[in-house]
Coordinates of C-alpha atoms in Angstrom, one line a residue:
Chain S
M13 CA 62.1 60.5 47.4
D14 CA 65.3 59.0 46.7
L15 CA 66.8 59.2 50.0
L16 CA 63.8 57.7 51.4
Q17 CA 64.3 54.9 49.2
V18 CA 67.7 54.7 49.9
I19 CA 67.7 54.8 53.9
V20 CA 65.0 52.0 53.5
S21 CA 67.5 49.6 51.3
G22 CA 70.1 50.4 54.3
L23 CA 67.9 49.5 57.0
L24 CA 67.1 46.3 55.4
L25 CA 70.8 45.4 55.0
G26 CA 71.5 46.7 58.5
G27 CA 69.1 43.7 59.8
V28 CA 71.5 41.3 58.3
Y29 CA 74.5 43.2 59.6
A30 CA 72.8 43.0 63.0
L31 CA 72.6 39.2 62.9
F32 CA 76.3 39.0 62.3
A33 CA 77.5 41.2 64.7
T34 CA 75.3 40.1 67.2
G35 CA 77.6 36.4 66.9
L36 CA 80.4 37.9 67.3
N37 CA 79.3 40.3 70.5
L38 CA 77.8 36.9 72.0
I39 CA 80.9 35.2 71.9
F40 CA 83.2 38.0 73.4
G41 CA 80.4 38.2 76.0
V42 CA 80.9 34.5 77.2
M43 CA 84.8 33.6 76.3
R44 CA 86.6 37.3 76.3
V45 CA 87.7 36.0 73.0
I46 CA 87.5 38.6 69.9
N47 CA 87.1 36.6 67.0
L48 CA 88.7 38.0 64.0
G49 CA 87.7 34.9 62.1
H50 CA 84.2 35.6 62.3
G51 CA 84.3 37.1 59.0
E52 CA 85.9 34.2 57.2
L53 CA 82.7 31.8 59.1
M54 CA 80.2 34.0 57.3
M55 CA 82.1 33.8 54.0
L56 CA 82.0 30.1 54.4
G57 CA 78.5 30.5 55.4
A58 CA 77.7 31.9 51.9
Y59 CA 79.9 29.8 49.9
T60 CA 77.9 27.0 51.4
T61 CA 74.7 28.5 49.8
F62 CA 76.4 29.5 46.8
W63 CA 77.4 25.8 45.8
L64 CA 74.5 24.4 46.4
F65 CA 72.6 26.5 44.7
S66 CA 75.2 26.7 41.4
L67 CA 75.9 22.8 41.9
Y68 CA 72.5 21.1 43.2
D69 CA 69.8 23.9 42.5
V70 CA 69.3 24.0 46.1
N71 CA 66.7 27.1 46.7
P72 CA 69.2 29.7 48.9
L73 CA 66.0 30.2 51.7
L74 CA 66.2 26.1 52.1
S75 CA 70.4 26.1 52.1
I76 CA 70.2 28.8 54.9
P77 CA 69.5 25.6 58.0
I78 CA 72.2 23.2 56.2
S79 CA 74.8 26.2 55.9
A80 CA 73.9 27.1 60.0
A81 CA 74.5 23.5 60.6
L82 CA 77.5 23.1 58.6
M83 CA 79.0 26.1 60.5
F84 CA 77.9 25.4 64.2
A85 CA 79.6 22.0 63.7
L86 CA 82.8 23.7 62.8
G87 CA 82.3 26.4 65.6
V88 CA 82.1 23.3 68.0
V89 CA 85.4 21.9 66.4
L90 CA 87.6 25.0 66.4
Q91 CA 86.5 25.7 69.9
R92 CA 86.9 22.4 71.4
F93 CA 90.5 22.1 69.7
I94 CA 91.8 25.5 69.1
V95 CA 89.7 28.3 71.0
E96 CA 89.6 27.2 74.3
R97 CA 93.3 26.8 75.2
V98 CA 93.3 30.0 74.8
V99 CA 90.1 31.1 77.2
G100 CA 91.4 33.0 80.0
R101 CA 94.9 33.7 78.2
P102 CA 95.5 37.5 77.6
L103 CA 92.9 39.2 75.2
L104 CA 96.1 39.6 72.4
S105 CA 97.0 35.8 72.2
S106 CA 93.3 34.9 71.4
L107 CA 93.5 38.1 68.3
L108 CA 96.5 36.3 67.1
L109 CA 95.5 33.2 67.3
T110 CA 92.3 34.1 65.3
F111 CA 93.7 36.7 62.9
G112 CA 95.4 32.9 62.4
L113 CA 92.5 31.0 61.6
S114 CA 91.1 33.7 59.7
T115 CA 93.9 34.2 57.4
L116 CA 94.2 30.5 57.1
F117 CA 90.5 30.2 56.2
M118 CA 90.7 33.3 54.0
G119 CA 93.9 31.1 52.1
V120 CA 91.9 27.9 51.9
A121 CA 88.9 29.5 50.1
L122 CA 91.4 31.3 47.9
N123 CA 92.6 28.4 46.7
R124 CA 89.7 26.3 46.2
W125 CA 87.4 29.1 44.7
D126 CA 89.6 31.9 43.2
A127 CA 89.3 35.1 43.8
D128 CA 86.1 35.7 42.1
Y129 CA 83.1 37.7 42.5
R130 CA 80.2 35.1 43.4
S131 CA 76.4 35.5 43.6
V132 CA 73.1 33.6 43.5
A133 CA 70.6 34.8 41.5
Y134 CA 67.6 33.2 42.8
R135 CA 64.8 34.1 40.5
P136 CA 61.8 34.6 43.0
L137 CA 64.3 36.8 44.7
T138 CA 65.3 39.0 42.2
G139 CA 63.6 42.4 41.3
S140 CA 61.4 44.4 43.9
F141 CA 58.2 44.9 45.3
H142 CA 56.6 48.6 45.3
L143 CA 55.7 49.4 48.4
L144 CA 54.0 52.7 49.6
G145 CA 55.5 54.3 46.2
L146 CA 58.8 52.7 47.3
D147 CA 60.8 50.1 45.4
V148 CA 61.9 47.6 47.6
S149 CA 64.3 45.3 46.9
R150 CA 62.7 41.3 47.2
S151 CA 66.0 40.2 48.0
R152 CA 66.6 42.6 50.8
L153 CA 63.4 42.0 52.6
V154 CA 63.6 38.6 52.4
A155 CA 67.0 38.6 54.2
F156 CA 66.1 41.3 56.6
G157 CA 62.9 39.1 57.8
I158 CA 65.2 35.9 58.5
A159 CA 67.7 38.1 60.3
L160 CA 65.3 39.4 62.5
L161 CA 63.4 36.0 63.1
V162 CA 67.0 34.5 64.0
T163 CA 68.2 37.2 65.8
G164 CA 64.9 37.4 68.0
A165 CA 65.0 33.7 68.4
T166 CA 68.3 33.9 69.6
Y167 CA 67.6 36.6 72.1
A168 CA 64.3 34.2 73.5
F169 CA 67.1 31.2 73.3
L170 CA 69.1 33.5 75.8
R171 CA 66.4 34.9 77.9
F172 CA 64.1 32.1 78.6
S173 CA 65.6 28.7 78.3
R174 CA 67.0 27.1 80.7
F175 CA 70.4 26.8 78.9
G176 CA 70.4 30.4 77.9
K177 CA 70.3 31.3 81.5
A178 CA 73.5 29.1 82.1
I179 CA 75.2 31.0 78.9
R180 CA 73.8 34.2 80.7
A181 CA 75.7 32.9 84.0
T182 CA 78.8 32.2 82.2
A183 CA 78.6 35.5 80.6
Q184 CA 78.4 37.2 84.1
H185 CA 81.0 35.3 86.0
A186 CA 82.4 32.0 84.5
Q187 CA 84.1 30.6 88.2
V188 CA 80.8 31.2 90.2
A189 CA 78.8 29.8 87.2
Q190 CA 80.8 26.6 87.4
V191 CA 80.7 26.6 91.4
C192 CA 76.6 27.0 90.9
G193 CA 77.3 23.3 89.1
I194 CA 76.9 24.8 85.4
D195 CA 79.2 23.1 82.4
V196 CA 81.1 25.8 81.3
G197 CA 83.1 24.3 79.0
R198 CA 79.6 22.8 77.3
V199 CA 78.3 26.5 77.3
R200 CA 81.4 27.5 75.7
L201 CA 81.0 24.9 72.8
V202 CA 77.7 25.7 72.5
V203 CA 78.2 29.5 72.6
F204 CA 81.2 29.3 70.0
G205 CA 78.8 27.1 67.5
L206 CA 75.9 29.1 68.0
G207 CA 78.0 32.5 67.2
S208 CA 79.3 30.9 64.2
A209 CA 76.0 29.8 63.1
M210 CA 74.9 33.1 63.5
A211 CA 77.8 34.4 60.8
A212 CA 76.8 31.5 58.5
V213 CA 73.5 32.7 58.1
S214 CA 74.3 36.0 57.7
G215 CA 76.7 34.7 54.9
S216 CA 74.0 32.7 52.8
L217 CA 71.5 35.8 53.6
I218 CA 74.3 38.4 52.1
V219 CA 75.2 36.5 49.4
T220 CA 71.3 36.5 48.0
I221 CA 71.9 40.1 48.0
F222 CA 75.2 41.0 46.4
A223 CA 78.3 39.2 45.0
V224 CA 81.0 38.0 47.6
N225 CA 85.0 36.6 47.3
P226 CA 86.5 35.1 49.9
E227 CA 88.0 38.1 51.2
V228 CA 84.5 39.5 52.2
G229 CA 84.9 38.4 55.8
R230 CA 87.6 41.0 56.1
T231 CA 85.9 44.0 55.8
F232 CA 82.5 42.1 57.4
I233 CA 84.5 42.0 60.7
A234 CA 85.0 45.8 60.5
K235 CA 81.5 46.4 60.5
A236 CA 81.1 43.9 63.3
F237 CA 83.3 45.7 65.4
A238 CA 82.2 49.3 64.1
I239 CA 78.7 48.1 65.2
V240 CA 79.5 46.6 68.5
V241 CA 81.3 50.1 69.4
L242 CA 78.4 52.1 68.4
G243 CA 75.9 49.6 70.2
G244 CA 77.8 48.2 73.0
L245 CA 78.4 44.9 74.8
G246 CA 75.7 42.7 75.6
S247 CA 72.9 44.9 74.2
F248 CA 71.1 43.0 71.8
A249 CA 69.3 46.4 70.9
G250 CA 71.9 48.3 71.2
A251 CA 74.0 46.5 68.9
F252 CA 70.5 45.9 66.7
A253 CA 70.2 49.8 66.3
G254 CA 74.2 50.3 65.7
A255 CA 73.6 47.9 62.7
L256 CA 70.9 49.7 61.2
L257 CA 72.7 53.2 61.5
L258 CA 75.4 51.5 59.9
G259 CA 73.9 50.1 57.1
V260 CA 71.8 53.7 56.1
A261 CA 75.4 55.3 56.9
E262 CA 76.9 53.0 54.4
T263 CA 73.9 53.0 51.5
V264 CA 74.0 56.7 51.9
T265 CA 77.3 57.2 51.3
A266 CA 77.4 54.9 48.4
Y267 CA 74.5 56.4 47.2
F268 CA 75.5 60.3 47.2
A269 CA 79.5 60.0 47.4
D270 CA 81.4 57.0 45.8
T271 CA 81.0 53.1 46.6
Q272 CA 84.6 53.1 47.6
L273 CA 83.9 55.4 50.5
A274 CA 81.0 53.7 51.9
E275 CA 83.6 50.8 52.2
A276 CA 85.4 53.2 54.6
V277 CA 82.8 53.8 56.7
S278 CA 82.6 51.1 59.1
Y279 CA 86.3 51.7 59.7
A280 CA 86.3 55.3 60.2
V281 CA 83.5 55.0 63.0
L282 CA 85.4 52.4 64.6
V283 CA 88.8 54.5 64.6
L284 CA 86.6 57.5 65.4
V285 CA 84.5 56.0 68.5
L286 CA 87.6 54.4 69.7
M287 CA 89.8 57.5 70.1
I288 CA 86.6 59.7 71.7
R289 CA 86.3 56.4 74.3
P290 CA 89.0 54.8 74.5
S291 CA 88.2 52.4 76.9
G292 CA 84.6 52.2 75.1
F293 CA 84.3 49.2 72.5
F294 CA 83.3 46.1 74.5
G295 CA 82.2 47.9 77.5
A296 CA 85.2 48.8 80.2
E297 CA 86.5 45.7 79.9
E298 CA 90.2 45.2 79.5
Chain X
M17 CA 130.4 45.7 81.4
T18 CA 129.6 44.9 84.9
G19 CA 129.4 49.0 85.7
R20 CA 126.1 49.5 83.5
T21 CA 123.5 49.8 85.8
P22 CA 120.6 51.7 84.1
V23 CA 118.2 48.4 85.2
A24 CA 118.2 49.7 89.0
D25 CA 116.9 53.0 88.4
Q26 CA 114.3 51.9 86.0
P27 CA 110.6 51.1 87.4
R28 CA 109.6 47.7 87.9
P29 CA 106.0 46.2 87.3
D30 CA 104.9 44.6 90.1
D31 CA 105.3 40.9 89.1
S32 CA 105.3 38.4 91.9
S33 CA 105.5 35.5 89.9
G34 CA 109.1 36.5 88.5
V35 CA 108.0 36.2 84.5
T36 CA 111.6 36.7 82.7
V37 CA 111.3 40.0 80.6
S38 CA 114.0 40.0 78.2
G39 CA 113.6 37.2 75.0
D40 CA 117.8 37.0 74.6
G41 CA 120.6 37.5 76.0
L42 CA 122.3 40.1 74.1
A43 CA 123.1 42.7 76.7
A44 CA 121.4 40.7 79.6
T45 CA 125.0 39.5 80.8
S46 CA 125.7 41.7 83.0
D47 CA 122.7 42.2 85.1
V48 CA 122.5 38.1 85.4
A49 CA 126.3 38.4 85.9
R50 CA 125.1 40.1 89.7
V51 CA 122.7 37.3 90.2
K52 CA 125.3 34.3 89.3
P53 CA 128.2 34.1 87.6
L54 CA 127.9 32.9 83.8
P55 CA 129.8 30.2 82.1
G56 CA 132.9 32.0 80.2
W57 CA 131.6 32.1 77.0
E58 CA 128.1 33.8 77.8
R59 CA 130.1 36.9 79.5
R60 CA 131.7 37.1 76.1
L61 CA 128.4 37.5 74.2
P62 CA 128.4 41.4 73.1
A63 CA 131.4 40.8 71.4
I64 CA 130.7 37.3 69.9
Y65 CA 127.5 38.8 68.4
L66 CA 129.6 41.8 67.4
V67 CA 131.6 39.3 65.1
L68 CA 128.6 37.4 63.9
L69 CA 126.8 40.7 63.0
A70 CA 130.2 41.8 61.2
I71 CA 130.5 38.8 59.1
A72 CA 126.8 38.3 58.2
V73 CA 127.4 42.1 57.0
A74 CA 130.5 41.6 55.3
G75 CA 128.8 38.3 53.8
L76 CA 125.8 40.0 52.5
L77 CA 127.9 42.8 51.1
G78 CA 130.2 40.4 49.0
F79 CA 126.9 38.3 48.0
P80 CA 125.8 40.3 44.7
R81 CA 129.1 39.3 43.4
V82 CA 128.7 35.4 43.5
A83 CA 125.1 35.7 42.8
N84 CA 122.3 35.1 40.1
A85 CA 119.7 37.6 39.5
Y86 CA 117.1 34.9 41.4
N87 CA 119.5 34.5 44.4
L88 CA 119.7 38.5 44.6
T89 CA 116.3 39.4 44.8
L90 CA 115.5 36.5 46.8
A91 CA 118.1 38.3 49.3
L92 CA 116.4 41.0 48.8
T93 CA 113.3 39.6 49.7
V94 CA 115.1 38.0 53.0
L95 CA 116.0 41.8 53.9
L96 CA 112.9 43.0 53.5
T97 CA 111.1 40.7 55.7
V98 CA 114.0 40.8 58.7
S99 CA 113.3 44.8 58.5
L100 CA 109.4 44.0 58.6
A101 CA 109.8 41.5 61.1
T102 CA 112.2 43.7 63.4
S103 CA 110.3 46.8 63.1
W104 CA 107.0 45.0 64.1
N105 CA 108.6 43.6 66.6
M106 CA 109.6 47.3 68.2
I107 CA 106.3 48.4 69.0
S108 CA 104.9 44.6 69.2
G109 CA 107.1 42.5 70.8
F110 CA 108.8 45.0 73.3
A111 CA 106.1 47.1 74.0
G112 CA 103.1 44.4 73.5
Y113 CA 101.0 46.5 71.5
T114 CA 100.1 44.0 68.6
S115 CA 100.0 45.7 65.6
F116 CA 97.7 44.5 62.3
G117 CA 98.6 47.7 60.7
H118 CA 101.8 46.9 59.2
A119 CA 100.6 47.0 55.5
G120 CA 99.6 50.5 55.9
F121 CA 102.7 51.8 57.0
F122 CA 104.4 49.5 53.8
G123 CA 101.9 50.9 51.7
I124 CA 102.2 54.7 52.6
G125 CA 106.1 54.2 52.4
S126 CA 106.2 52.6 49.0
Y127 CA 103.4 55.3 47.3
I128 CA 105.6 58.5 49.1
G129 CA 108.8 56.9 47.6
A130 CA 107.3 56.1 44.2
L131 CA 105.1 59.2 43.9
L132 CA 108.9 61.2 44.6
I133 CA 110.4 59.4 42.1
F134 CA 107.6 59.3 39.3
N135 CA 107.3 63.1 39.8
E136 CA 111.1 63.8 40.0
T137 CA 111.1 65.3 42.8
M138 CA 114.4 64.3 44.1
P139 CA 116.6 61.4 43.7
W140 CA 116.1 58.1 44.4
I141 CA 118.4 57.3 47.7
P142 CA 116.6 60.8 49.5
A143 CA 113.3 59.3 48.4
M144 CA 113.6 56.4 50.0
V145 CA 114.7 58.3 53.3
T146 CA 111.9 61.0 52.6
A147 CA 109.4 58.0 52.7
G148 CA 110.4 56.7 55.6
V149 CA 110.1 59.8 57.3
G150 CA 106.9 60.3 56.3
T151 CA 105.8 57.2 56.9
S152 CA 107.0 58.0 60.7
L153 CA 105.1 61.2 60.7
V154 CA 102.1 59.3 59.6
A155 CA 102.4 56.8 62.7
L156 CA 103.3 59.9 65.0
L157 CA 100.0 61.6 64.2
I158 CA 97.9 58.0 64.2
G159 CA 100.2 57.2 67.5
Y160 CA 98.9 60.2 69.5
P161 CA 94.9 59.0 69.5
T162 CA 95.3 55.5 69.2
L163 CA 98.4 54.6 71.4
R164 CA 96.3 55.6 74.3
L165 CA 94.2 52.7 73.5
R166 CA 95.0 49.4 75.5
G167 CA 96.5 46.5 73.6
P168 CA 93.7 44.5 72.1
Y169 CA 91.8 48.1 71.2
F170 CA 94.8 49.4 69.4
A171 CA 95.2 46.1 67.5
I172 CA 92.0 46.3 66.0
T173 CA 92.0 50.0 65.4
M174 CA 95.3 49.6 63.3
L175 CA 93.8 46.9 61.2
G176 CA 90.7 49.6 60.4
L177 CA 93.4 52.6 60.0
S178 CA 95.4 50.6 57.3
E179 CA 92.3 49.7 55.3
I180 CA 91.5 53.7 55.5
A181 CA 95.0 54.1 54.0
R182 CA 94.6 51.8 51.5
I183 CA 91.0 53.6 50.7
V184 CA 91.8 57.1 50.7
V185 CA 95.1 56.6 48.5
T186 CA 92.7 54.4 46.2
A187 CA 90.5 57.0 46.1
W188 CA 92.5 60.2 46.0
E189 CA 93.2 60.2 42.3
S190 CA 95.0 63.4 41.6
L191 CA 98.0 62.6 43.9
T192 CA 98.2 58.9 43.8
R193 CA 96.1 58.2 40.0
G194 CA 94.2 55.8 42.2
G195 CA 93.6 52.2 41.1
L196 CA 95.6 53.0 37.8
G197 CA 98.8 52.4 40.3
V198 CA 102.3 54.3 39.7
Y199 CA 104.8 53.0 37.1
L200 CA 108.6 53.8 37.7
P201 CA 111.1 53.9 35.2
I202 CA 112.7 50.4 34.3
V203 CA 115.7 49.7 36.9
R204 CA 117.8 46.9 35.1
D205 CA 120.2 46.3 38.0
T206 CA 119.5 45.2 41.2
R207 CA 122.4 45.4 43.1
P208 CA 121.6 49.3 44.2
N209 CA 118.1 48.3 45.7
Y210 CA 119.9 45.6 47.4
Y211 CA 122.2 47.6 48.8
A212 CA 120.0 49.9 49.9
M213 CA 117.8 47.4 51.5
L214 CA 121.2 46.0 53.1
V215 CA 122.0 49.5 55.0
L216 CA 118.1 49.8 56.1
T217 CA 118.0 46.2 57.5
V218 CA 121.4 46.9 59.1
V219 CA 119.7 50.1 60.8
A220 CA 116.7 48.5 61.7
V221 CA 118.7 45.5 63.5
V222 CA 121.0 48.1 65.3
V223 CA 117.9 50.2 66.5
S224 CA 116.3 47.2 67.8
Y225 CA 119.9 46.3 69.6
F226 CA 119.6 49.5 71.4
I227 CA 116.4 49.1 72.4
G228 CA 116.5 45.3 73.4
T229 CA 119.2 46.6 75.5
S230 CA 118.6 50.0 76.5
A231 CA 116.7 52.1 79.7
F232 CA 114.1 52.5 77.1
G233 CA 113.9 49.0 76.2
L234 CA 113.4 48.1 79.8
T235 CA 110.6 50.8 80.0
L236 CA 109.1 49.5 76.6
R237 CA 108.8 45.8 78.6
S238 CA 107.7 47.3 82.0
I239 CA 104.4 49.2 79.9
R240 CA 104.2 45.3 78.1
D241 CA 104.2 43.4 81.4
D242 CA 102.1 45.5 83.7
E243 CA 101.2 48.9 82.0
V244 CA 99.1 50.0 84.8
A245 CA 102.1 49.5 87.3
A246 CA 104.4 51.5 85.4
Q247 CA 102.1 54.1 84.9
A248 CA 101.8 53.8 89.0
M249 CA 105.4 54.5 88.7
G250 CA 105.8 57.1 87.3
V251 CA 106.4 56.3 83.3
H252 CA 104.5 58.7 80.5
T253 CA 103.8 55.4 79.2
T254 CA 101.9 56.8 75.8
R255 CA 105.1 58.9 75.7
Y256 CA 107.2 55.9 75.1
K257 CA 104.7 53.7 73.0
I258 CA 104.4 56.8 70.5
A259 CA 108.4 56.9 70.3
A260 CA 108.3 53.0 69.9
F261 CA 105.8 53.3 67.3
T262 CA 107.1 56.4 65.3
L263 CA 110.5 54.2 65.3
S264 CA 108.7 51.1 64.2
A265 CA 106.9 52.9 61.1
F266 CA 110.0 54.0 59.7
F267 CA 111.4 50.9 58.5
P268 CA 108.2 49.9 56.2
G269 CA 108.2 52.9 54.9
A270 CA 111.7 52.9 53.4
A271 CA 111.3 49.6 52.8
G272 CA 107.7 49.9 50.7
A273 CA 109.9 52.6 49.0
I274 CA 112.9 50.2 47.7
Y275 CA 110.6 47.5 47.3
A276 CA 108.2 50.0 45.0
R277 CA 111.7 50.3 43.2
H278 CA 112.9 46.7 42.6
V279 CA 109.3 45.9 41.3
G280 CA 108.5 49.1 39.0
F281 CA 105.1 49.1 39.4
I282 CA 102.9 49.5 42.3
D283 CA 99.0 49.9 43.1
P284 CA 97.0 49.9 46.4
P285 CA 95.9 46.0 46.0
T286 CA 99.5 45.0 46.1
V287 CA 101.0 47.3 48.6
F288 CA 98.3 47.6 50.9
A289 CA 97.8 43.9 51.0
V290 CA 97.5 42.6 54.5
I291 CA 100.0 39.6 53.5
W292 CA 102.5 42.2 54.4
S293 CA 101.2 42.1 58.0
I294 CA 100.8 38.9 58.3
R295 CA 104.2 38.7 56.9
A296 CA 105.8 40.5 59.5
I297 CA 103.8 39.1 62.7
A298 CA 104.2 35.7 61.5
T299 CA 107.9 35.7 60.9
A300 CA 108.6 37.6 64.1
I301 CA 106.5 35.2 66.6
L302 CA 108.3 32.4 64.9
G303 CA 111.4 33.4 66.0
G304 CA 109.8 35.0 69.3
Q305 CA 108.5 38.3 70.0
G306 CA 110.1 40.9 72.3
T307 CA 113.8 39.9 71.6
I308 CA 116.5 41.0 69.2
L309 CA 117.6 37.9 67.2
G310 CA 114.0 36.2 66.8
P311 CA 112.5 38.4 64.5
I312 CA 116.2 38.0 62.5
V313 CA 115.9 34.1 63.2
G314 CA 112.2 33.9 61.9
A315 CA 112.3 36.0 58.7
V316 CA 115.5 34.3 57.3
A317 CA 114.1 31.2 58.0
L318 CA 110.6 31.6 57.0
T319 CA 110.9 33.5 53.9
L320 CA 113.5 31.0 52.3
V321 CA 111.3 28.0 53.0
S322 CA 108.2 30.0 52.0
E323 CA 109.7 31.3 48.6
Q324 CA 109.4 28.3 46.8
V325 CA 105.6 28.4 48.2
W326 CA 105.1 31.9 47.0
A327 CA 106.1 31.4 43.5
E328 CA 103.8 28.6 43.5
N329 CA 100.7 29.5 44.5
P330 CA 100.5 32.9 46.7
F331 CA 97.1 31.4 48.3
L332 CA 98.9 28.4 49.9
Y333 CA 101.2 31.1 50.8
Q334 CA 98.6 32.8 53.1
V335 CA 97.3 29.4 54.3
L336 CA 100.9 28.4 55.4
F337 CA 101.2 31.6 57.1
G338 CA 97.8 31.2 58.7
G339 CA 98.4 28.0 60.1
L340 CA 101.8 29.3 61.8
I341 CA 100.3 31.9 63.8
V342 CA 97.8 29.5 65.2
V343 CA 100.6 26.6 65.6
I344 CA 102.6 28.9 67.4
V345 CA 100.2 31.0 69.6
L346 CA 99.2 27.5 70.6
F347 CA 102.3 26.1 71.5
L348 CA 105.3 27.9 71.0
P349 CA 104.3 31.5 71.8
G350 CA 107.5 32.4 73.2
G351 CA 108.8 31.3 69.4
M352 CA 112.1 29.5 68.4
M353 CA 113.9 31.8 70.9
E354 CA 112.4 30.3 73.7
L355 CA 113.2 26.7 72.1
L356 CA 116.8 27.0 72.0
Q357 CA 116.9 28.7 75.4
R358 CA 115.2 25.8 76.8
R359 CA 117.6 23.7 75.2
G360 CA 120.2 25.7 76.4
W361 CA 121.5 26.6 72.9
L362 CA 121.0 30.5 74.0
P363 CA 122.0 32.3 77.2
R364 CA 118.7 32.5 79.1
S365 CA 117.2 35.9 79.7
R366 CA 117.7 37.9 82.3
R367 CA 114.9 38.6 85.3
L368 CA 113.8 42.0 86.1

């Protein structure tokens, strides 16, 4: 029964990972930029929820749209003034650039808010449900539900809306999309904003589950890479399965071995998969 | 000098755009000379550099006689940063394989060195060398599988491996004392550490010079500019990359060990901190990656400026370096070297 309990708990966490990784995947798919600052956008989302809760008593679930909107705006600004300049340049320069952004944001956050761990202890989200003989943490269940909802909504947006079609066209071939009359600059703005908002929502959800500090982004970006490696590029279903798998693997490791080692799981997955499939990762892309 | 023609035998990347390859003109003179004559002073550059290096080393050797404790530590930090940046540049600048994992090597080296001293296995100087060699061996083991990857994936993998190293060192308590850290005997005299770091830095610069001016370095640049073309010309690219990587890991390893002896206490969060990678990257690209002088200039300039900030507030230091990386990538991808060359204060690069 213990094992089942742990697996369920890992699956629920995996849902939040999926939301986070999908944002990263989306940005790479459209702009061929690996955003190493994705984790810091998540961290800023988490802090938005934390501060709104602790300073103004805002219900953490209500602060999700606020944190999403703020990070959407930040994402658009970043894309417009900084990231756009490296679109089309070699992947390494975008990696260095976003590494710099990540370092910058983390430094600012450490500077303003210290390295202390913070969490949101919102009463209705603490404790657990009894479900089929299992104890299911409320905060994890709610977070899983919301993450699923947001990921699903994004999928529907890309799949069925007209602008979503434009985004998919740009991902397939930016130049041809442009020739067909799609404003690819605007597509990239929206995509970077959307990806950032997804990171922010996952941050807002994570902070209700466990405590975070400004360095949380760095561990999360590794998780996202591991998930993308497992699931493959552009595949929503693949990323989702990869995220659930990683969530379970981490929780099981933490339960049966050691929390320290659980942190190493995502790195190990990342390194092993890349060694077995050197061209793998984001597809066969250079 | 005109007799040096290894260039002619080298595989050339199929590069119609005529991209300049070398970042500075350290040894480039002879090759440019065939194209067009150089002004007199540029032809004598190798000699000029040799004299400058000799003056710098002499000055640095005499420095402890005049410096107080604070300035000596500052000088040690400058040298540490120069060797980090120069060694990062060997694999990331010359070969174009950006590594986010220099902190991992720094941490591994500090632990090897610190444990050898702590367990009284050997005197400290052999311990420093062993730390460097040990770190190189780790790089060799890591490099064999990871350097088959293309640049961006290598970069991300190194980020992961550096973290794995930290976690393993933390978890392996029987060997490393885990999160408790390692206390070393207190050394009141900074000078031996300073001289050790000076020797290490000079070796790093000399190795960097040989990479920058040899056929080996040219091969690394051909990998950076077009790896597929280099392979097609018959270059065993993985072998060259592994060699550069192994060589480049020696210096952060040995520097980490000297650092450990200098500060007297290490634990995983301090020696595996990402800030060591950030330092190496920011200073090397500020100076100019893929050049010999660039990392030296960048490291000296940035350390002297930023050490004040570091003393005030380590987090602000991170903000500064992060912002700097962004600005350089956007506006000055070639670093200060490129700027100086454009102004004509430094000789221009050779073309392949």
